[in-house]
Short mmCIF file of C-alpha atoms in Angstrom, two decimals:
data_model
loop_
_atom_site.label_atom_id
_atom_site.label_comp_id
_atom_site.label_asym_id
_atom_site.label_seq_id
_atom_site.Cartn_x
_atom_site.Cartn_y
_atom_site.Cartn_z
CA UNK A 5 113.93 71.06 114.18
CA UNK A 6 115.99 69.62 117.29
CA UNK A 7 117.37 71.99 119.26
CA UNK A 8 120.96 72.60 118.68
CA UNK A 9 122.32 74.15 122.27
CA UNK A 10 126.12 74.52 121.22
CA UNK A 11 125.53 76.21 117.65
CA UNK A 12 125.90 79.35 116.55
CA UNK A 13 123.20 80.21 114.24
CA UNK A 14 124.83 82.77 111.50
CA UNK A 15 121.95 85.12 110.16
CA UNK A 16 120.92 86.95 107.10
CA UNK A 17 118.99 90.26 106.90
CA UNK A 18 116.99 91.19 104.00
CA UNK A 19 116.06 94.46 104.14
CA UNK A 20 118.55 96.09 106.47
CA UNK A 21 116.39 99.39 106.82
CA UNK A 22 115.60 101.61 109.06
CA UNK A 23 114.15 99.00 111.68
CA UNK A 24 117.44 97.27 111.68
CA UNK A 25 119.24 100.25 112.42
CA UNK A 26 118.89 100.12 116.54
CA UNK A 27 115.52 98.61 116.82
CA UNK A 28 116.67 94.74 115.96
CA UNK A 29 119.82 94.18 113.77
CA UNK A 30 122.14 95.44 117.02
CA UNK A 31 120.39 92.54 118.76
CA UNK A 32 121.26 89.90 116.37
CA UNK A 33 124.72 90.70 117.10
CA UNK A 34 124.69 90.49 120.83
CA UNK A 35 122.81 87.52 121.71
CA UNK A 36 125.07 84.68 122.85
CA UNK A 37 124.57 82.11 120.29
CA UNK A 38 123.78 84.37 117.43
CA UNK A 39 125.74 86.49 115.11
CA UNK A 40 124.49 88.47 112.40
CA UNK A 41 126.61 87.26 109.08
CA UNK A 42 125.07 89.25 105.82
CA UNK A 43 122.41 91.67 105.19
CA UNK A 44 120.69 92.37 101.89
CA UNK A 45 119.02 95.44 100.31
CA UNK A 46 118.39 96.01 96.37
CA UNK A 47 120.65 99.16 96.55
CA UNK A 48 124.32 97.18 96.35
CA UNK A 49 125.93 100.08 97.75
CA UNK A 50 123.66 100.34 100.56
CA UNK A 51 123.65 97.19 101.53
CA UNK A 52 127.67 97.55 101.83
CA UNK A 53 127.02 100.70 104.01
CA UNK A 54 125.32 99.02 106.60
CA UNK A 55 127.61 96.02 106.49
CA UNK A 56 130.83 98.56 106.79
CA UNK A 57 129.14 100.56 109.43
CA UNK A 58 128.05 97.23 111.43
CA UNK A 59 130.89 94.82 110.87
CA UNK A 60 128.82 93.02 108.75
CA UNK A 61 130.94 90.05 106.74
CA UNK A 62 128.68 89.71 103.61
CA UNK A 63 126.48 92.08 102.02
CA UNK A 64 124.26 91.26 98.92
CA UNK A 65 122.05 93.06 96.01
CA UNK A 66 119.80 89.69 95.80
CA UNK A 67 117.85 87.63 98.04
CA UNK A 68 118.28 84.64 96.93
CA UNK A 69 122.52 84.91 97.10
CA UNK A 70 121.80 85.55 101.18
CA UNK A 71 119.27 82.71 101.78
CA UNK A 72 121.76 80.25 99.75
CA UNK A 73 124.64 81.26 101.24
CA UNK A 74 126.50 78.54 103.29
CA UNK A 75 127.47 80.95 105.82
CA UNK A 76 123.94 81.72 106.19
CA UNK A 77 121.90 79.72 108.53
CA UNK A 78 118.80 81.60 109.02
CA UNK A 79 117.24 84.70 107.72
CA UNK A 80 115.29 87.74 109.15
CA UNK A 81 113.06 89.54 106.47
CA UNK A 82 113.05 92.64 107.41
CA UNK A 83 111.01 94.32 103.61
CA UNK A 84 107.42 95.74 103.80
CA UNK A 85 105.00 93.51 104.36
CA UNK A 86 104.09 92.88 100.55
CA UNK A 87 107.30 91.02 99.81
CA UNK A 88 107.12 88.78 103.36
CA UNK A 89 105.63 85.63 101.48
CA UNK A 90 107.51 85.59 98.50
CA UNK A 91 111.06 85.96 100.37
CA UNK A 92 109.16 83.72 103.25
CA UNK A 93 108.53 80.40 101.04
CA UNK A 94 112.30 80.63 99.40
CA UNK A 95 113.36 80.82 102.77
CA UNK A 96 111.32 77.39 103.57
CA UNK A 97 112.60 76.00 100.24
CA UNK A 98 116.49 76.68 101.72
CA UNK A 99 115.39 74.53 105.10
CA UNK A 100 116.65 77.69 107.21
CA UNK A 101 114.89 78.95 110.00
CA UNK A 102 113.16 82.39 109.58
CA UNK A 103 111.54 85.72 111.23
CA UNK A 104 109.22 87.65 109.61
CA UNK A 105 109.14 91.57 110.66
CA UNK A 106 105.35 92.21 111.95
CA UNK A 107 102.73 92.14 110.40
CA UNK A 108 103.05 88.56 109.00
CA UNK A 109 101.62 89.78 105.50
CA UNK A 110 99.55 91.98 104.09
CA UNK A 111 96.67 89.24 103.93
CA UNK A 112 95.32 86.61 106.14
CA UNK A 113 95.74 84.35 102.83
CA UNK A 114 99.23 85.35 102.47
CA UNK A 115 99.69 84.38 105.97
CA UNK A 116 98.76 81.22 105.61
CA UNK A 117 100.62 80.11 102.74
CA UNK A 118 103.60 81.32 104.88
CA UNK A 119 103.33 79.44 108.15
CA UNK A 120 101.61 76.59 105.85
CA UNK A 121 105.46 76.40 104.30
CA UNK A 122 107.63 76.72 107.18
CA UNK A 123 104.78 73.80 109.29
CA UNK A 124 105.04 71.10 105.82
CA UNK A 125 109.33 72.29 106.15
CA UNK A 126 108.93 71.47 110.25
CA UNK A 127 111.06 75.26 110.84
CA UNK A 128 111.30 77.46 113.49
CA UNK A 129 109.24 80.55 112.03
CA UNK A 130 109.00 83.67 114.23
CA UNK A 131 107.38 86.85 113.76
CA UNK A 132 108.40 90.00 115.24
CA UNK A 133 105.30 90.87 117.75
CA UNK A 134 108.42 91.75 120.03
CA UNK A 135 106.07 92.91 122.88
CA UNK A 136 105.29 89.64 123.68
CA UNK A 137 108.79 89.14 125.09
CA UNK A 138 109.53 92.47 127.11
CA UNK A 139 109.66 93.11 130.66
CA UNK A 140 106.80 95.60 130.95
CA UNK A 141 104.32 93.69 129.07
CA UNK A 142 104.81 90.84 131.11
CA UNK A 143 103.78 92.68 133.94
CA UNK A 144 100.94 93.69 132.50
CA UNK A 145 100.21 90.24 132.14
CA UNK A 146 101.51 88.85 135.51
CA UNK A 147 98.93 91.33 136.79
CA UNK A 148 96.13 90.09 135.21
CA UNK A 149 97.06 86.78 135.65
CA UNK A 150 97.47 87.33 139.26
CA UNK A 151 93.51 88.73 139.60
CA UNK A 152 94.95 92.48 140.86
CA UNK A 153 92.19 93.97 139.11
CA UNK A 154 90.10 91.00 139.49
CA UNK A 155 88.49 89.70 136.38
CA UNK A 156 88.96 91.04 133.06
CA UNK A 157 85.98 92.74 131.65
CA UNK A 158 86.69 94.93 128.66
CA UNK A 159 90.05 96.63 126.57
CA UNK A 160 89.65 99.44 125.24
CA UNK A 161 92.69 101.12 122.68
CA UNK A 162 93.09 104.51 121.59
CA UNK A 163 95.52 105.41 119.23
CA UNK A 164 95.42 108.67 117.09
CA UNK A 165 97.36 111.39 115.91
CA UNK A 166 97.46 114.10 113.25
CA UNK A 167 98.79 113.74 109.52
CA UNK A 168 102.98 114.04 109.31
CA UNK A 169 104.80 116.26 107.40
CA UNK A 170 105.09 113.51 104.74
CA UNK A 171 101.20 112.49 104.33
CA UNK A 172 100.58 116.46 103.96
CA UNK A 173 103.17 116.93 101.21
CA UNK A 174 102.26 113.93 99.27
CA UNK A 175 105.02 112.06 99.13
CA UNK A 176 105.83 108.19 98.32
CA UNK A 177 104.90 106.43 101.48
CA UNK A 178 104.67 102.81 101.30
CA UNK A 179 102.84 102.53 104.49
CA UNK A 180 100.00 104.78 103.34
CA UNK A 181 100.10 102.95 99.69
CA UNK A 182 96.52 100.72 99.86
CA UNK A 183 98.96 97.93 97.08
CA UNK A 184 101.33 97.40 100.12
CA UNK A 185 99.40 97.95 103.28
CA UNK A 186 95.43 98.47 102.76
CA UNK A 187 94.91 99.45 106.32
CA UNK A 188 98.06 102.09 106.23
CA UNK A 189 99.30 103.19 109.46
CA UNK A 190 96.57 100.45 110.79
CA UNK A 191 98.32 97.56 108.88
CA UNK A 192 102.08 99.11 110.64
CA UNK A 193 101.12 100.10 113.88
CA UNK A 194 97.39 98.53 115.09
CA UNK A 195 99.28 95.01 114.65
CA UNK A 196 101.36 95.68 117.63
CA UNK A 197 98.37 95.81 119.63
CA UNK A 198 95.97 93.79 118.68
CA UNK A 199 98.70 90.70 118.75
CA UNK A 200 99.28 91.77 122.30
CA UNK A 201 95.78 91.77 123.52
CA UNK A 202 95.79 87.69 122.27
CA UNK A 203 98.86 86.81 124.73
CA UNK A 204 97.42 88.86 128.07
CA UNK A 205 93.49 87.88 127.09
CA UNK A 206 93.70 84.60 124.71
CA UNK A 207 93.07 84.32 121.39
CA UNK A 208 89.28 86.26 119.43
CA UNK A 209 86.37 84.21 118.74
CA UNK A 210 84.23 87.21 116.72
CA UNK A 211 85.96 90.43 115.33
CA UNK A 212 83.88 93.67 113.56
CA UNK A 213 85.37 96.82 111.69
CA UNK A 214 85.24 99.17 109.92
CA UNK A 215 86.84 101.79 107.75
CA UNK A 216 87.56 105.31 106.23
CA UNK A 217 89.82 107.45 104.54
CA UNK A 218 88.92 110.77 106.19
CA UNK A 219 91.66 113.23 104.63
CA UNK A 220 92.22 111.79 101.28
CA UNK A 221 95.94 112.32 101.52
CA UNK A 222 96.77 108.91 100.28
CA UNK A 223 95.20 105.01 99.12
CA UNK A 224 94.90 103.37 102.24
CA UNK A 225 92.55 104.19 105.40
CA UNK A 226 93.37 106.15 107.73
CA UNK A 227 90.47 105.86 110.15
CA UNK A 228 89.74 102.56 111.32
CA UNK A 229 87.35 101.45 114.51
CA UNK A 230 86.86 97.79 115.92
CA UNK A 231 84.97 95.44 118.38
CA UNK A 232 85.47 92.31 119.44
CA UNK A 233 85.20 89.39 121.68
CA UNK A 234 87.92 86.91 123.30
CA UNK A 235 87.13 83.68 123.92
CA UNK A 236 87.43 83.92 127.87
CA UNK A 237 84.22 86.16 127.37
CA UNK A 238 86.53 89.96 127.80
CA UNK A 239 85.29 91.69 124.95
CA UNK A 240 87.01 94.82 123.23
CA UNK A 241 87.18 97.54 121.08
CA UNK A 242 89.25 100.29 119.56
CA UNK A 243 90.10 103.46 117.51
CA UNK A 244 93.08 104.36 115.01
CA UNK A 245 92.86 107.87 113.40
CA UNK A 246 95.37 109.00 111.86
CA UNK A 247 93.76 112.52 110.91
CA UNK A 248 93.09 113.93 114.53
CA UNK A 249 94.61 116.70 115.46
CA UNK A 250 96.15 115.52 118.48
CA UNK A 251 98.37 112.53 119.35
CA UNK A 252 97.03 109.42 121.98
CA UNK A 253 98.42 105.64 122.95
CA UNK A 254 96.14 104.28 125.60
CA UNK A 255 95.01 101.37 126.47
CA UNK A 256 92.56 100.76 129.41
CA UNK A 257 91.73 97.40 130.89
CA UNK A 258 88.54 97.44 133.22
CA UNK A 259 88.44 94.42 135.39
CA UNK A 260 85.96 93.55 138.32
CA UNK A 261 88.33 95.14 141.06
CA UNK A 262 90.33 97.63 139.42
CA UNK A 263 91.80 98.97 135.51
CA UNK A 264 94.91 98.63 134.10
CA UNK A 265 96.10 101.20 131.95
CA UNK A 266 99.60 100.98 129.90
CA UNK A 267 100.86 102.49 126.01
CA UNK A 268 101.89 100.16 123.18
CA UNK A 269 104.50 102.64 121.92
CA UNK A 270 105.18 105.72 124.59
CA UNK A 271 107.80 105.20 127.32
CA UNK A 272 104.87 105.54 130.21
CA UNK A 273 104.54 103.86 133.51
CA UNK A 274 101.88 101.02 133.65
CA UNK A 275 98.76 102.26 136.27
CA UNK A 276 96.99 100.25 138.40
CA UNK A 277 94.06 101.40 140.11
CA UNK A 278 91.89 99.82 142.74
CA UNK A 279 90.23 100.59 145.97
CA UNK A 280 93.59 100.54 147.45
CA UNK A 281 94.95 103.74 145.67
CA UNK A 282 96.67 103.65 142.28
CA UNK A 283 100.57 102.46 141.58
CA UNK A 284 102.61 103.81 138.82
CA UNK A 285 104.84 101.04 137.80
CA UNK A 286 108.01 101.84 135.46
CA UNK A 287 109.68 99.54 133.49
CA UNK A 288 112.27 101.10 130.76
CA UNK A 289 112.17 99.28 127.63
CA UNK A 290 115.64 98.25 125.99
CA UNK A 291 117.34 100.51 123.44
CA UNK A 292 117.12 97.51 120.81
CA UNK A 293 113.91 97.23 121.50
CA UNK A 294 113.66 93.47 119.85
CA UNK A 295 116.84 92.10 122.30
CA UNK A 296 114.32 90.09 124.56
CA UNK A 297 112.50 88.82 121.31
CA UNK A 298 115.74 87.82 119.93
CA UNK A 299 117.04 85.97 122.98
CA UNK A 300 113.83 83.77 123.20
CA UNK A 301 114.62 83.17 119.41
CA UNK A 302 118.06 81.82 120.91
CA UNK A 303 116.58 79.85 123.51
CA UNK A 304 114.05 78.19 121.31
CA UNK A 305 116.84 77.35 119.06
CA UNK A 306 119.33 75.87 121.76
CA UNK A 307 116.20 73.46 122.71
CA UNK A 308 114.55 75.90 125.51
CA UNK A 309 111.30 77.50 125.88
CA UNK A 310 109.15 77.90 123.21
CA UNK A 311 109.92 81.87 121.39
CA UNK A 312 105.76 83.80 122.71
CA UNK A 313 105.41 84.50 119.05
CA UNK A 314 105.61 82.34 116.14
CA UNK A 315 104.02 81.67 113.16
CA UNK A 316 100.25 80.31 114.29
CA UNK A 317 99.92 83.45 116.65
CA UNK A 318 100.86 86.08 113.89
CA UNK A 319 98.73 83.49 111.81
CA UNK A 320 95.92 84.55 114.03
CA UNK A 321 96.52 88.40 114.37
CA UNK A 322 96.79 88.24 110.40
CA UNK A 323 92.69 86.68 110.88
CA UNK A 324 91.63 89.65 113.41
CA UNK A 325 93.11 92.46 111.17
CA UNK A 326 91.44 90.99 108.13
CA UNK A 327 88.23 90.57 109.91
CA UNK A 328 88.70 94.75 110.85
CA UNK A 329 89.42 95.96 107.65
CA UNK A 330 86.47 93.20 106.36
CA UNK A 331 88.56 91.28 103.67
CA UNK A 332 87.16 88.24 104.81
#
């Protein structure tokens, strides 16, 4: 699709949810070039809620009413991952551009039948591994890039905490439900970070898991440990529990000269350490957290530089999680 530098894309939500609430639908609305024109959710009078609450024009009870709608130009799918493809290839049919809320889909399959679609339609298709796009992450990767701690040797990710309130009690969770997401809190949160470590290392040439369920609170894991290799030669590994009985988001990179240390998801100053001394470097994150991924969506659009993650690099995250949780 030819960039179009003087149109204003109109969007579509489906599934205006919680993560549309501040994290991303807020951005859609103030990103020159972009407005966001309907959002859908099952629940008609939810879906009218949000639209009332947001100054949303439209609001719809059906999918398919959004993504035909001529005052629709291209849609963010915003569900649980089980629905992505289905929603995904009617999308394609339309011929509108489309974002896909992380991860991609609950199966590497799944995933490719989806960017398969959108590649045969020739459409944008992003994905929203929105730490590709913001400031402190590409610091991260300016430093490595740069040599500060020399050359990359090994990542290593931590990432635990205890059972919620909800997992105790039982509760319907859909992120702990093994029919939606088989790697539970893995499938939601790991994604994040694993994605990220392909843009600051390059893509994985072998990835090994594997997996428990440790509490027995609900279907999916919730204990999941990994190793791997990047094709530069860093290797990695990594630990999600989500039955420990404290809470940790690190992740360490040791490099020939120095480490790197940062969190995927707490507001904490990057470290850099080498025989110099160590620098504590803050960088606040936005309070939509998806505005920067959103803009590069705009500047893709209006012919610019290519949006940091699309449909071949969730393609390939989809491949690494799968190869973790050993469904293929």
């Amino acid at each position: 699709m030819v960039g179009q530098q003087n149109k204003r894309w109109r969007w579509g939500i489906i599934g205006c949810g919680n993560v549309t609430e501040v994290k991303s639908g807020p951005a859609y609305q103030q990103t020159p070039g972009f407005a966001l024109q309907g959002v859908m959710r099952r629940n008609l009078a939810l879906a009218q809620d949000y639209a009332q609450r947001h100054q949303v024009p439209l609001f719809f009870a059906d999918a398919d009413e959004l993504i035909q709608h001529p005052e629709i130009d291209a849609v963010y799918i915003a569900t649980p991952p089980d629905s992505h493809r289905d929603y995904a290839l009617r999308v394609a049919e339309a011929g509108k551009p489309c974002c896909i809320e992380k991860p991609l889909a609950p199966s590497y399959r799944d995933s490719q039948a989806i960017v398969s679609a959108f590649s045969q339609a020739k459409l944008p298709l992003f994905v929203a591994y929105y730490r590709r796009s913001l400031p402190r992450f590409a610091k991260v990767r300016a430093l490595l890039q740069q040599g500060a701690i020399g050359q990359a040797r090994h990542l290593h990710w931590q990432l635990c905490k205890p059972p919620s309130e909800q997992d105790i009690s039982g509760d319907y969770n859909w992120r702990t439900d093994k029919e939606i997401a088989a790697g539970g809190y893995f499938d939601d949160l790991a994604s994040h970070g694993l994605d990220l470590f392909a843009w600051l290392l390059g893509d994985y040439a072998e990835v090994q898991g594997v997996v428990a369920n440790q509490q027995g609170l609900y279907s999916a894991w919730d204990a999941v440990s990994a190793c791997w290799r990047h094709y530069g030669g860093v290797t990695g590994s990594a630990s999600w529990n989500f039955a420990s009985y404290r809470r940790q988001d690190r992740v360490w990179i040791e490099g020939s000269a120095g480490n790197l240390s940062f969190s995927i998801f707490d507001e904490a100053p990057i470290s850099l350490e080498t025989s110099q001394g160590v620098q504590h470097i803050e960088i606040a994150n936005p309070r939509h957290i998806q505005q920067y991924h959103v803009q590069a969506m705009a500047t893709q659009l209006a012919g610019g530089t290519a949006h940091p993650s699309n449909g071949q690099s969730a393609l390939h995250t989809s491949w690494v999680m799968d190869r973790i949780l050993r469904d293929i």
